[in-house]
mmCIF file of N, CA, C and O in Angstrom:
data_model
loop_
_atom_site.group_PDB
_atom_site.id
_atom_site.type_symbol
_atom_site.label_atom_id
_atom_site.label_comp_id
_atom_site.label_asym_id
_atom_site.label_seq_id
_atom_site.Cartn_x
_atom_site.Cartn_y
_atom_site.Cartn_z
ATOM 1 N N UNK V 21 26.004 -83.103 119.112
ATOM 2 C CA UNK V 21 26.344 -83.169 117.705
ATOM 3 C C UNK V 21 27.655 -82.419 117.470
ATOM 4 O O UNK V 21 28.010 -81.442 118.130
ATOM 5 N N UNK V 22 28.456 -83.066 116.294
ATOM 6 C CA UNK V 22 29.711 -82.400 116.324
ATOM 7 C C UNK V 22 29.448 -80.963 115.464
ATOM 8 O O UNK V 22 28.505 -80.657 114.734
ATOM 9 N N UNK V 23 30.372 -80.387 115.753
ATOM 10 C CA UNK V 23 30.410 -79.341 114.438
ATOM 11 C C UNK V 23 31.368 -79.117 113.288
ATOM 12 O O UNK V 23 32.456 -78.590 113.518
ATOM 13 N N UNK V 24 31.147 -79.359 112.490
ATOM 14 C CA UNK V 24 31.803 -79.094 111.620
ATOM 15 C C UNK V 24 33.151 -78.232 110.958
ATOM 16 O O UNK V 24 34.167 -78.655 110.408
ATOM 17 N N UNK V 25 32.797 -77.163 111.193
ATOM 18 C CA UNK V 25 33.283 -76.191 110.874
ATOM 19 C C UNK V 25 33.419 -75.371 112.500
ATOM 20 O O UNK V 25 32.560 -75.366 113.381
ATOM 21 N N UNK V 26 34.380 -74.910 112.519
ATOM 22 C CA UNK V 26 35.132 -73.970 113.454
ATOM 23 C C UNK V 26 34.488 -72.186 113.134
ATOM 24 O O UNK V 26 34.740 -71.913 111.961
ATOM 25 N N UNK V 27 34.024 -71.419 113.599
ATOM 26 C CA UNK V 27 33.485 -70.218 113.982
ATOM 27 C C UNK V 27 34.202 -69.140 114.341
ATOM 28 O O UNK V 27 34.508 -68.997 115.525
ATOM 29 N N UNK V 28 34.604 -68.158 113.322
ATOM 30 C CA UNK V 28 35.621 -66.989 113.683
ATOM 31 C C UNK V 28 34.676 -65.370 113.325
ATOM 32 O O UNK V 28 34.002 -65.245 112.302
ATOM 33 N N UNK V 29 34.824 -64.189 114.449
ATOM 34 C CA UNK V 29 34.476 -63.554 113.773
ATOM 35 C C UNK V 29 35.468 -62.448 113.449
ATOM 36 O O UNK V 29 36.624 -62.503 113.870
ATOM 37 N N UNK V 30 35.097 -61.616 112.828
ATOM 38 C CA UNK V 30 35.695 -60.476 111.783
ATOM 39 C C UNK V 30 35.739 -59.498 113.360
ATOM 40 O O UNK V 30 35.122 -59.678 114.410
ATOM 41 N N UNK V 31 36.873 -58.304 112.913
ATOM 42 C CA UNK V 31 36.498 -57.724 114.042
ATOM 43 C C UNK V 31 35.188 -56.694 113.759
ATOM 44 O O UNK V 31 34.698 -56.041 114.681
ATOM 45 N N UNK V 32 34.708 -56.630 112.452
ATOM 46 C CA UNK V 32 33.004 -55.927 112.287
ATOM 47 C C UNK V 32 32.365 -56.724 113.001
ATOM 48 O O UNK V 32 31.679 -56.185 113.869
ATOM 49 N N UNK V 33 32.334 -58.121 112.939
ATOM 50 C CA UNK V 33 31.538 -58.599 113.561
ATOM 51 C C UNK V 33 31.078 -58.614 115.099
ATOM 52 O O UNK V 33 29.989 -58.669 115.671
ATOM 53 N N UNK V 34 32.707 -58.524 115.584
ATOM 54 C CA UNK V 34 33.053 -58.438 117.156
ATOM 55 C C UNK V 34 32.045 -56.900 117.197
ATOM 56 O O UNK V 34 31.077 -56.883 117.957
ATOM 57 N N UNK V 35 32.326 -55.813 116.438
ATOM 58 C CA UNK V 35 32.123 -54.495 116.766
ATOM 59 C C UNK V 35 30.511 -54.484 117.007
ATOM 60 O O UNK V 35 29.901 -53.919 117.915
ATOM 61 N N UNK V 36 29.940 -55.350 115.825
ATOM 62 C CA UNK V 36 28.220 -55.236 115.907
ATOM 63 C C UNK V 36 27.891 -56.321 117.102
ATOM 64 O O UNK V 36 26.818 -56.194 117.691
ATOM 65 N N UNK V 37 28.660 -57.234 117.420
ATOM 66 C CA UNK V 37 27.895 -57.630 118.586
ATOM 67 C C UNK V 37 28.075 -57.172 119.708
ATOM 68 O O UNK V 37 27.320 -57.495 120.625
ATOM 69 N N UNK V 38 29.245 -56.209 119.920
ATOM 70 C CA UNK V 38 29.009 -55.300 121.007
ATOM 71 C C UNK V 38 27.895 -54.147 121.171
ATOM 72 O O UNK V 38 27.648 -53.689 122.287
ATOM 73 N N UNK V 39 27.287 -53.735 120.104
ATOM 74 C CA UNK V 39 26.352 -52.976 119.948
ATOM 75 C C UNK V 39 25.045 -53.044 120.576
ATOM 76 O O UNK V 39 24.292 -52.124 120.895
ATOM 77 N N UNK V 40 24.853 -54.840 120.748
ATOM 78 C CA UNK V 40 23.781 -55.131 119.987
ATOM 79 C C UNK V 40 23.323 -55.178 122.655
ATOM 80 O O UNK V 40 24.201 -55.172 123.518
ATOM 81 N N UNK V 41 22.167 -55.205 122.833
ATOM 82 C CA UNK V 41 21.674 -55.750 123.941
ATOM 83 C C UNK V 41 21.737 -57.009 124.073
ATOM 84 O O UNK V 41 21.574 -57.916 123.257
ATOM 85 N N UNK V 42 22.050 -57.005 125.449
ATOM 86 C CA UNK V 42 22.654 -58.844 125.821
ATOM 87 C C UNK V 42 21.264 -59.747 125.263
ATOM 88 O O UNK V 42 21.619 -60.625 124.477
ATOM 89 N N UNK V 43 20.021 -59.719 125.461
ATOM 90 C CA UNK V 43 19.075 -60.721 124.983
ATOM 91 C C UNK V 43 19.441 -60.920 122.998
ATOM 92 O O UNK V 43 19.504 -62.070 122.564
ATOM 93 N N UNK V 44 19.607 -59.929 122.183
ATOM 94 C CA UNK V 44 19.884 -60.010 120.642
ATOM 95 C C UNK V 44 21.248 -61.040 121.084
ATOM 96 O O UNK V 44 21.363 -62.264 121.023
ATOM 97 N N UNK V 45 22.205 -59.968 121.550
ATOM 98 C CA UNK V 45 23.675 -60.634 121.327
ATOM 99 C C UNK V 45 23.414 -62.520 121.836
ATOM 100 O O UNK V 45 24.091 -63.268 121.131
ATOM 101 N N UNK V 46 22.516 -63.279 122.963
ATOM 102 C CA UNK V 46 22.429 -64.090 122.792
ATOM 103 C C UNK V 46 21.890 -64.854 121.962
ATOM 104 O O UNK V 46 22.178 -66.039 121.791
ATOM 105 N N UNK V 47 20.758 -63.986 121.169
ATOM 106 C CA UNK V 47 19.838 -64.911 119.884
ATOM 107 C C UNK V 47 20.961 -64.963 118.974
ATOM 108 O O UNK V 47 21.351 -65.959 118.366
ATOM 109 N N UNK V 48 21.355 -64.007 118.945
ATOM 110 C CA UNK V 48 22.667 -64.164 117.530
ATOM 111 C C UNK V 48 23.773 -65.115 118.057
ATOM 112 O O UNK V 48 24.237 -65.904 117.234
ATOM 113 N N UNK V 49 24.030 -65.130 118.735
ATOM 114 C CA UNK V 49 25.092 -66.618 119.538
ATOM 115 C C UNK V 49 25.032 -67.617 119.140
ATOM 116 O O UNK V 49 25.908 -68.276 118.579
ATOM 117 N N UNK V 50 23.783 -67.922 119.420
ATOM 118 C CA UNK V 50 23.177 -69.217 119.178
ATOM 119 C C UNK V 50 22.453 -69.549 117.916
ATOM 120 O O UNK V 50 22.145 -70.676 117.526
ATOM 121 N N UNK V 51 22.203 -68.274 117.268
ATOM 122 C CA UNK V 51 21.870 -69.102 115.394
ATOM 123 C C UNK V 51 23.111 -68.993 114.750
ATOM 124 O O UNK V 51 23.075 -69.372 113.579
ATOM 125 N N UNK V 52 24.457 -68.499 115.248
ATOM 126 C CA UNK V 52 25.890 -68.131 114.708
ATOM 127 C C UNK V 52 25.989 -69.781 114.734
ATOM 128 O O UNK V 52 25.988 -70.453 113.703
ATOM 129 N N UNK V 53 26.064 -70.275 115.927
ATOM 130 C CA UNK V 53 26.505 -71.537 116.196
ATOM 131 C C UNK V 53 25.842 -73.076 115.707
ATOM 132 O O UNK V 53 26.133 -74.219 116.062
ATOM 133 N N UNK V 54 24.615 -72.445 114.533
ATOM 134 C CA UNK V 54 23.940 -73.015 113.791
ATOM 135 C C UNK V 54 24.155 -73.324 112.424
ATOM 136 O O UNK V 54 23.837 -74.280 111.716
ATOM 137 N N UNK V 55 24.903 -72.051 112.198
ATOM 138 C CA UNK V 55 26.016 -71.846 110.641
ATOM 139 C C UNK V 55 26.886 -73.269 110.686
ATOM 140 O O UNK V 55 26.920 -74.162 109.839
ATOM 141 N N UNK V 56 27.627 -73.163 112.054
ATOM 142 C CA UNK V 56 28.428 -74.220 111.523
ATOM 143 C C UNK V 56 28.377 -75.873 111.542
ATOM 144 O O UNK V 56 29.252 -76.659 111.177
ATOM 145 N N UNK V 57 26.882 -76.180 112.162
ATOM 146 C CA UNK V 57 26.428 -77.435 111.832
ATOM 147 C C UNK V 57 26.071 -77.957 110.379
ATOM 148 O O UNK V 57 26.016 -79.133 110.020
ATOM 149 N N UNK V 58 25.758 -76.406 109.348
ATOM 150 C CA UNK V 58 25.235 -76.721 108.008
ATOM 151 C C UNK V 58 25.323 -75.142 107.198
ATOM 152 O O UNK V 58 24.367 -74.393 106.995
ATOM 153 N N UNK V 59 26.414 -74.966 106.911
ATOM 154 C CA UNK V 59 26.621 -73.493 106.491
ATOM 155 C C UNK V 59 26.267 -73.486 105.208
ATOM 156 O O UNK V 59 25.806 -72.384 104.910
ATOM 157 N N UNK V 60 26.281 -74.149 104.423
ATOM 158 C CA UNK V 60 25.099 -74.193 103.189
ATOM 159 C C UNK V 60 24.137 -73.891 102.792
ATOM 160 O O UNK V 60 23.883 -73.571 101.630
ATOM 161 N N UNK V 61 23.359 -73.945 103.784
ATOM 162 C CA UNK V 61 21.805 -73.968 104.257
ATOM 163 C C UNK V 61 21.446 -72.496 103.692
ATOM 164 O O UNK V 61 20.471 -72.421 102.944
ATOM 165 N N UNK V 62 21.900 -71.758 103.886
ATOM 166 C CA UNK V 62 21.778 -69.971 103.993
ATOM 167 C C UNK V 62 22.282 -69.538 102.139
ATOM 168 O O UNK V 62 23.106 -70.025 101.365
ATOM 169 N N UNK V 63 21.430 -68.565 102.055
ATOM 170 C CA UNK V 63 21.460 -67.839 100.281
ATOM 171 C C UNK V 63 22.862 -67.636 100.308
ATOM 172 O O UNK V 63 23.625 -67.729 101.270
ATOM 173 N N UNK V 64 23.084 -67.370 99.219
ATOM 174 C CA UNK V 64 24.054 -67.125 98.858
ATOM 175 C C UNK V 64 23.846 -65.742 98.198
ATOM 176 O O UNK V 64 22.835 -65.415 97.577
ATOM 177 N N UNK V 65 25.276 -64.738 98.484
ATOM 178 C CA UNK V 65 24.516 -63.778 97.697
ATOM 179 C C UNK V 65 25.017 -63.180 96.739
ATOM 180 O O UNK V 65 26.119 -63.720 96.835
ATOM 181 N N UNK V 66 25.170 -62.261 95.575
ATOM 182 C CA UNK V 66 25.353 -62.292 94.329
ATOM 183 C C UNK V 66 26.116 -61.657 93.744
ATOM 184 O O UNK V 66 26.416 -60.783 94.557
ATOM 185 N N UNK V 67 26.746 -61.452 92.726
ATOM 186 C CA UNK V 67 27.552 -59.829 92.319
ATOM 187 C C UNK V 67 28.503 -60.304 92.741
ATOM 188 O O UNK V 67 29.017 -61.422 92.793
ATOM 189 N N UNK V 68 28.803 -58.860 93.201
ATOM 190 C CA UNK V 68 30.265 -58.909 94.005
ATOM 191 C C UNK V 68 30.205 -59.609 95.091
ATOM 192 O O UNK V 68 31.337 -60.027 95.336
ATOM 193 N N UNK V 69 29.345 -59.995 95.975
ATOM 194 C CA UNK V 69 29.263 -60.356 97.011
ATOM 195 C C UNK V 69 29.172 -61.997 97.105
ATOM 196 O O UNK V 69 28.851 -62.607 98.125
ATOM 197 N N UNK V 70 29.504 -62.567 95.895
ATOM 198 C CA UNK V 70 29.021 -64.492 95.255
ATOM 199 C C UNK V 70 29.774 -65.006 96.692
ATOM 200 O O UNK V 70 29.282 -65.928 97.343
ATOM 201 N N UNK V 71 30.822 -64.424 97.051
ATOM 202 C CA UNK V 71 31.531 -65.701 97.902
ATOM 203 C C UNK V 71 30.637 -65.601 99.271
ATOM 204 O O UNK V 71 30.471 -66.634 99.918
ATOM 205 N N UNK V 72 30.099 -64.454 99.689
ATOM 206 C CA UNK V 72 29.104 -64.684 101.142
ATOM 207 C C UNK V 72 28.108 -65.166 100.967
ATOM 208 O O UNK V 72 27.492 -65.196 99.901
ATOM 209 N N UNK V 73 27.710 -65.742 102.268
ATOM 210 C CA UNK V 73 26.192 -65.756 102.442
ATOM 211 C C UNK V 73 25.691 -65.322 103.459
ATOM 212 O O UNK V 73 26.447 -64.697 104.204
ATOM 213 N N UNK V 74 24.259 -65.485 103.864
ATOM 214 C CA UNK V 74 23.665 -64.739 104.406
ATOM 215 C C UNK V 74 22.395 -65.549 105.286
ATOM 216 O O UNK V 74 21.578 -66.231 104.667
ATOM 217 N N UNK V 75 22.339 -65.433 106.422
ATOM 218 C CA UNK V 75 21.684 -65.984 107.199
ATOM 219 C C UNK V 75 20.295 -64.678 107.850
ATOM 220 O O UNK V 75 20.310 -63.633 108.501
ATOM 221 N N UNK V 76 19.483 -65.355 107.334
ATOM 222 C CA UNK V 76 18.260 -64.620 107.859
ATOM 223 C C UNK V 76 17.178 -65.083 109.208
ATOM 224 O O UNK V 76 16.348 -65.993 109.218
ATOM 225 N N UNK V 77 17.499 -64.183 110.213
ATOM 226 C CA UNK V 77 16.754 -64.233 111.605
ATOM 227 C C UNK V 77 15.918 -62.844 111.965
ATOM 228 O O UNK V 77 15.971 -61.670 111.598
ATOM 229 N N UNK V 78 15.120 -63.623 112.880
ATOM 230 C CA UNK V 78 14.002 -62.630 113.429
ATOM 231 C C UNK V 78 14.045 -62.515 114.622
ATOM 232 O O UNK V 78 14.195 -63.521 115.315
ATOM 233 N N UNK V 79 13.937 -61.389 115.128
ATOM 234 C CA UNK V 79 14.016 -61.304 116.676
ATOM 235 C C UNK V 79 13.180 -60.220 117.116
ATOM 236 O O UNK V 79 13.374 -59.165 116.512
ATOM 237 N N UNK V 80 12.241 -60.208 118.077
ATOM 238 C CA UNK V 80 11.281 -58.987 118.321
ATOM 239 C C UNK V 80 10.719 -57.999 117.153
ATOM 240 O O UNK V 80 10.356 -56.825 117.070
ATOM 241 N N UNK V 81 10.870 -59.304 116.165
ATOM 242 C CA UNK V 81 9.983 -58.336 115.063
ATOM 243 C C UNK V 81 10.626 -57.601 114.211
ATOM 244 O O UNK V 81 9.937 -56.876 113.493
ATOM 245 N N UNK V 82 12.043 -57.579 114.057
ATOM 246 C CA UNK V 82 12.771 -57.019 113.680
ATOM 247 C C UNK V 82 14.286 -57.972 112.486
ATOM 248 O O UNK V 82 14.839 -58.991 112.901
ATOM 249 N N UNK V 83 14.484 -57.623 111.732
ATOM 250 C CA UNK V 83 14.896 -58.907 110.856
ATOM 251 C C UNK V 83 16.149 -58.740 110.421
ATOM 252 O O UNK V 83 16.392 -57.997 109.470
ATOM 253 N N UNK V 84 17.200 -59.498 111.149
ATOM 254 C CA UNK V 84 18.801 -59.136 110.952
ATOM 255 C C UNK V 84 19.401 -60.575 110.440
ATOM 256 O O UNK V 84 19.115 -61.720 110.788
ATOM 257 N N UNK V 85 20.358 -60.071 109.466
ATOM 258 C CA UNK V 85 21.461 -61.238 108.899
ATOM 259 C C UNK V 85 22.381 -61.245 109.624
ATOM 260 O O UNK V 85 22.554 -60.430 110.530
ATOM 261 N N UNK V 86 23.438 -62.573 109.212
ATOM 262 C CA UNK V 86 24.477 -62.436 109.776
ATOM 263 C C UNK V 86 25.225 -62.785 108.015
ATOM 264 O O UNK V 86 24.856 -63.601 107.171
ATOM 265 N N UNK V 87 26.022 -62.087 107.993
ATOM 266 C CA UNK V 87 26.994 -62.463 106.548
ATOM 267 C C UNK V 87 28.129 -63.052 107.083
ATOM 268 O O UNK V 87 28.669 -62.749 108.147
ATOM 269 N N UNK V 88 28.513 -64.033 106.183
ATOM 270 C CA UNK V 88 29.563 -65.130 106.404
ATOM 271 C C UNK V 88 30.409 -65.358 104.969
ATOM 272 O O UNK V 88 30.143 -64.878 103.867
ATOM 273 N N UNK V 89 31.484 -66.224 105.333
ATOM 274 C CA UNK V 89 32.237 -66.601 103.850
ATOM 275 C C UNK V 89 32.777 -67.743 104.619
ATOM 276 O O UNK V 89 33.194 -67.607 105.769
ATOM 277 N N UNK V 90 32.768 -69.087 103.860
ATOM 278 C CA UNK V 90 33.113 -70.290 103.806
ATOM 279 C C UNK V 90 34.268 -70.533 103.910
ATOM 280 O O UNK V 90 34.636 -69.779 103.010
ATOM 281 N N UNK V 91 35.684 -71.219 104.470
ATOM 282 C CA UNK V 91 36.804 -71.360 103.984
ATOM 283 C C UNK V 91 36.251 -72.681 104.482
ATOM 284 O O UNK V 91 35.931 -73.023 105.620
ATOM 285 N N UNK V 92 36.217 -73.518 102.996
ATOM 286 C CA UNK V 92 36.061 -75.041 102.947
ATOM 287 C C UNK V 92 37.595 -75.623 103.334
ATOM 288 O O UNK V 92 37.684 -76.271 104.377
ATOM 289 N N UNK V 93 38.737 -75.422 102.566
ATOM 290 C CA UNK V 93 39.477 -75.556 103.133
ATOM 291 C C UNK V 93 40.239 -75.831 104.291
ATOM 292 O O UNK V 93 40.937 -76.810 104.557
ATOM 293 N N UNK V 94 39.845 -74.197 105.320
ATOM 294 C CA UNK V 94 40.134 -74.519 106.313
ATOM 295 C C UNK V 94 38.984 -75.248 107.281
ATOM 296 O O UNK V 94 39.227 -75.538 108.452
ATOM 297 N N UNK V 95 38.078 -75.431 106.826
ATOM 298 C CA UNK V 95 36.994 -75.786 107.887
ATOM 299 C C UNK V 95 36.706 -74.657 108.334
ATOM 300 O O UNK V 95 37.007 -74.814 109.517
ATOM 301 N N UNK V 96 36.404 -73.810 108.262
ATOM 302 C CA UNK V 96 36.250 -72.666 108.593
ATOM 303 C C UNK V 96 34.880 -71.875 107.955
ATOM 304 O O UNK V 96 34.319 -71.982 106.865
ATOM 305 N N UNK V 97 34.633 -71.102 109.052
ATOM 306 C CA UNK V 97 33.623 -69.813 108.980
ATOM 307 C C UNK V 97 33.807 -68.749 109.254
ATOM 308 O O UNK V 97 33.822 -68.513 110.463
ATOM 309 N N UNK V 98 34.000 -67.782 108.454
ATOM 310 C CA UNK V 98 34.046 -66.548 108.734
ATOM 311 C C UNK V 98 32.715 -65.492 108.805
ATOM 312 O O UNK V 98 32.163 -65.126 107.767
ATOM 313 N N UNK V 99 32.264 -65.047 110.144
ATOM 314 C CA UNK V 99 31.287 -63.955 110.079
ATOM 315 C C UNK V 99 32.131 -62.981 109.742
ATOM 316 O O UNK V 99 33.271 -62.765 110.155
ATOM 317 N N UNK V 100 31.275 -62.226 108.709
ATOM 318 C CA UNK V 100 31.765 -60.920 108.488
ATOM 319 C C UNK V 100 31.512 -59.744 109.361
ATOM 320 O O UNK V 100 32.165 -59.117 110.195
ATOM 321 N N UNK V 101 29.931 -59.664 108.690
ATOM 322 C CA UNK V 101 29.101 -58.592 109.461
ATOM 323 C C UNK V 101 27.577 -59.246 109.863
ATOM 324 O O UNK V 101 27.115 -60.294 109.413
ATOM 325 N N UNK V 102 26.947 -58.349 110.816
ATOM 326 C CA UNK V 102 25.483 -58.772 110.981
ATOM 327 C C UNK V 102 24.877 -57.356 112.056
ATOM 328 O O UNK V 102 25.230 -56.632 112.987
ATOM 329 N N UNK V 103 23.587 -57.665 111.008
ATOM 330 C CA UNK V 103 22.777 -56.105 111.970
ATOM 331 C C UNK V 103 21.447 -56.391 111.523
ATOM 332 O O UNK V 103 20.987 -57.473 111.157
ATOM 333 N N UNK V 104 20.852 -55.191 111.609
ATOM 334 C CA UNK V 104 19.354 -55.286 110.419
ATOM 335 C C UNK V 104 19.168 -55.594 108.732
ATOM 336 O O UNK V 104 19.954 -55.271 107.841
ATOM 337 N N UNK V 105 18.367 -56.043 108.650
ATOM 338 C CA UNK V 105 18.303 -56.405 107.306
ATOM 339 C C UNK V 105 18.329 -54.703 106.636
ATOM 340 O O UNK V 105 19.147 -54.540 105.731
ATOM 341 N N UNK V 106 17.516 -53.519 107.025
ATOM 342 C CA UNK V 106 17.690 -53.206 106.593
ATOM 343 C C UNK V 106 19.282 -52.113 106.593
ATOM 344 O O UNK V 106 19.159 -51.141 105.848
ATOM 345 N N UNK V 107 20.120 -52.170 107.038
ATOM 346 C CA UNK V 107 21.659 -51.807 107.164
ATOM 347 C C UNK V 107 22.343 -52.437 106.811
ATOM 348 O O UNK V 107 23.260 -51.781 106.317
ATOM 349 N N UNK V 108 22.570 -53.871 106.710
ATOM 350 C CA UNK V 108 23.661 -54.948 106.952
ATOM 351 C C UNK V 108 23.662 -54.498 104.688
ATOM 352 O O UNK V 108 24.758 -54.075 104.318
ATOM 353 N N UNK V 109 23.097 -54.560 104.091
ATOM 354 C CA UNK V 109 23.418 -54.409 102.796
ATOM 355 C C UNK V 109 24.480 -53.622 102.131
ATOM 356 O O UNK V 109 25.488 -53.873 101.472
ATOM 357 N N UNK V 110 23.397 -51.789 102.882
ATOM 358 C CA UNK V 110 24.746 -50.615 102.935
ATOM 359 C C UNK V 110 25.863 -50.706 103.258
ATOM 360 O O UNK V 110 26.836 -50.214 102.687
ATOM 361 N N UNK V 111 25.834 -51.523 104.468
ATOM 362 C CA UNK V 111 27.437 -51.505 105.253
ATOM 363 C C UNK V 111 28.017 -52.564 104.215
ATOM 364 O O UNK V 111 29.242 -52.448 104.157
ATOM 365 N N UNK V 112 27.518 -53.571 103.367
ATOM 366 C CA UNK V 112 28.766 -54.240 102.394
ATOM 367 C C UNK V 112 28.774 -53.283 101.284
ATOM 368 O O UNK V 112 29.321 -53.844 100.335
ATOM 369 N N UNK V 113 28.480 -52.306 101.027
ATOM 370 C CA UNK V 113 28.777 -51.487 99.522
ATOM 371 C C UNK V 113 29.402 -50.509 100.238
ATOM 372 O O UNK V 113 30.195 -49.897 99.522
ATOM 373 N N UNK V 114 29.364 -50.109 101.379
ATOM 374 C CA UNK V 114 30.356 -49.337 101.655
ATOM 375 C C UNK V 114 31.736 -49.852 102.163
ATOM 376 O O UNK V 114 32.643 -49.042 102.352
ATOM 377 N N UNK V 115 31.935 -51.354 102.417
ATOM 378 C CA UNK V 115 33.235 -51.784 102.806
ATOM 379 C C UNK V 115 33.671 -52.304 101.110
ATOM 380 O O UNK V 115 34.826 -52.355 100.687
ATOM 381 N N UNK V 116 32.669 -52.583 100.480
ATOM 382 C CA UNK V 116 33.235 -52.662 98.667
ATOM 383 C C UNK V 116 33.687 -51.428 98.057
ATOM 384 O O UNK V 116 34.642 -51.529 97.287
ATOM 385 N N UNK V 117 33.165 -50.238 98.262
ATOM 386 C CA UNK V 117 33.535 -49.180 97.811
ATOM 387 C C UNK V 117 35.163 -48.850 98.798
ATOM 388 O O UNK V 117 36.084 -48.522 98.050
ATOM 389 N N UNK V 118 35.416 -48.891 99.819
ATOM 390 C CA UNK V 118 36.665 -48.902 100.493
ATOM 391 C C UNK V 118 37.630 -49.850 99.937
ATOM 392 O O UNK V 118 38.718 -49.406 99.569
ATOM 393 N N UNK V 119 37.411 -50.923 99.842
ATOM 394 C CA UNK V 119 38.171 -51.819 98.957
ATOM 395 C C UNK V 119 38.449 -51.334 98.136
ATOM 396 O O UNK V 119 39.657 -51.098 98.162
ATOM 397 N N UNK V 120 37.725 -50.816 96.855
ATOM 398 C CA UNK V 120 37.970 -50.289 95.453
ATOM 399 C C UNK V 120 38.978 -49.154 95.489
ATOM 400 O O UNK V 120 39.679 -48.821 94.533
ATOM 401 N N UNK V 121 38.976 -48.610 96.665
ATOM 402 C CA UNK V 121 39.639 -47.042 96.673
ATOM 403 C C UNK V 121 40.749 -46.958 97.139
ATOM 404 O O UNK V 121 41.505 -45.996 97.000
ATOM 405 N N UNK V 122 41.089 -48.535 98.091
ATOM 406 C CA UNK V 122 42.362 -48.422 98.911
ATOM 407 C C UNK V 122 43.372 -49.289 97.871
ATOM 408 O O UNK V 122 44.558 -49.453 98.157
#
């Protein structure tokens, strides 16, 4: 199947998948590469944050997003960030609060 959309990540993104153990870093590979058959598919999320979305996976019991932003335009996908559900939130109010300040 073709894909659609072309797959770029952020260098946060590069940074959390170095983090992550080679079995995660491959589950996340391969639902990344799922975004861009149908990047729609995934919430959207709200506020300040309207232009991302957010892809929700499970892995050993444990429940991590990957955040993205659309460039329809370019055909394009941008991962932002991705970790645990419960971190991946903090870490966008703290790269919004850096924004605001710089």
């Amino acid at each position: 199947m073709k894909k659609n959309y072309e797959i770029r990540l952020s260098k946060g993104a590069v940074r959390d998948l170095k983090k992550m153990e080679p079995a995660l870093r491959d589950f996340m590979y391969n639902r990344i590469s799922e975004i861009a058959e149908d990047p729609y598919k995934n919430k959207e999320l709200f506020g300040l944050f309207k232009e991302l979305r957010s892809q929700h996976n499970k892995f050993r019991g444990v429940e991590y997003r990957v955040i993205y932003y659309i460039d329809e335009e370019g055909r394009l996908i941008i991962i932002a960030l991705m970790g645990t559900r419960e971190n991946i939130y903090d870490e966008l109010a703290n790269i919004s609060t850096n924004l605001k300040t710089s």
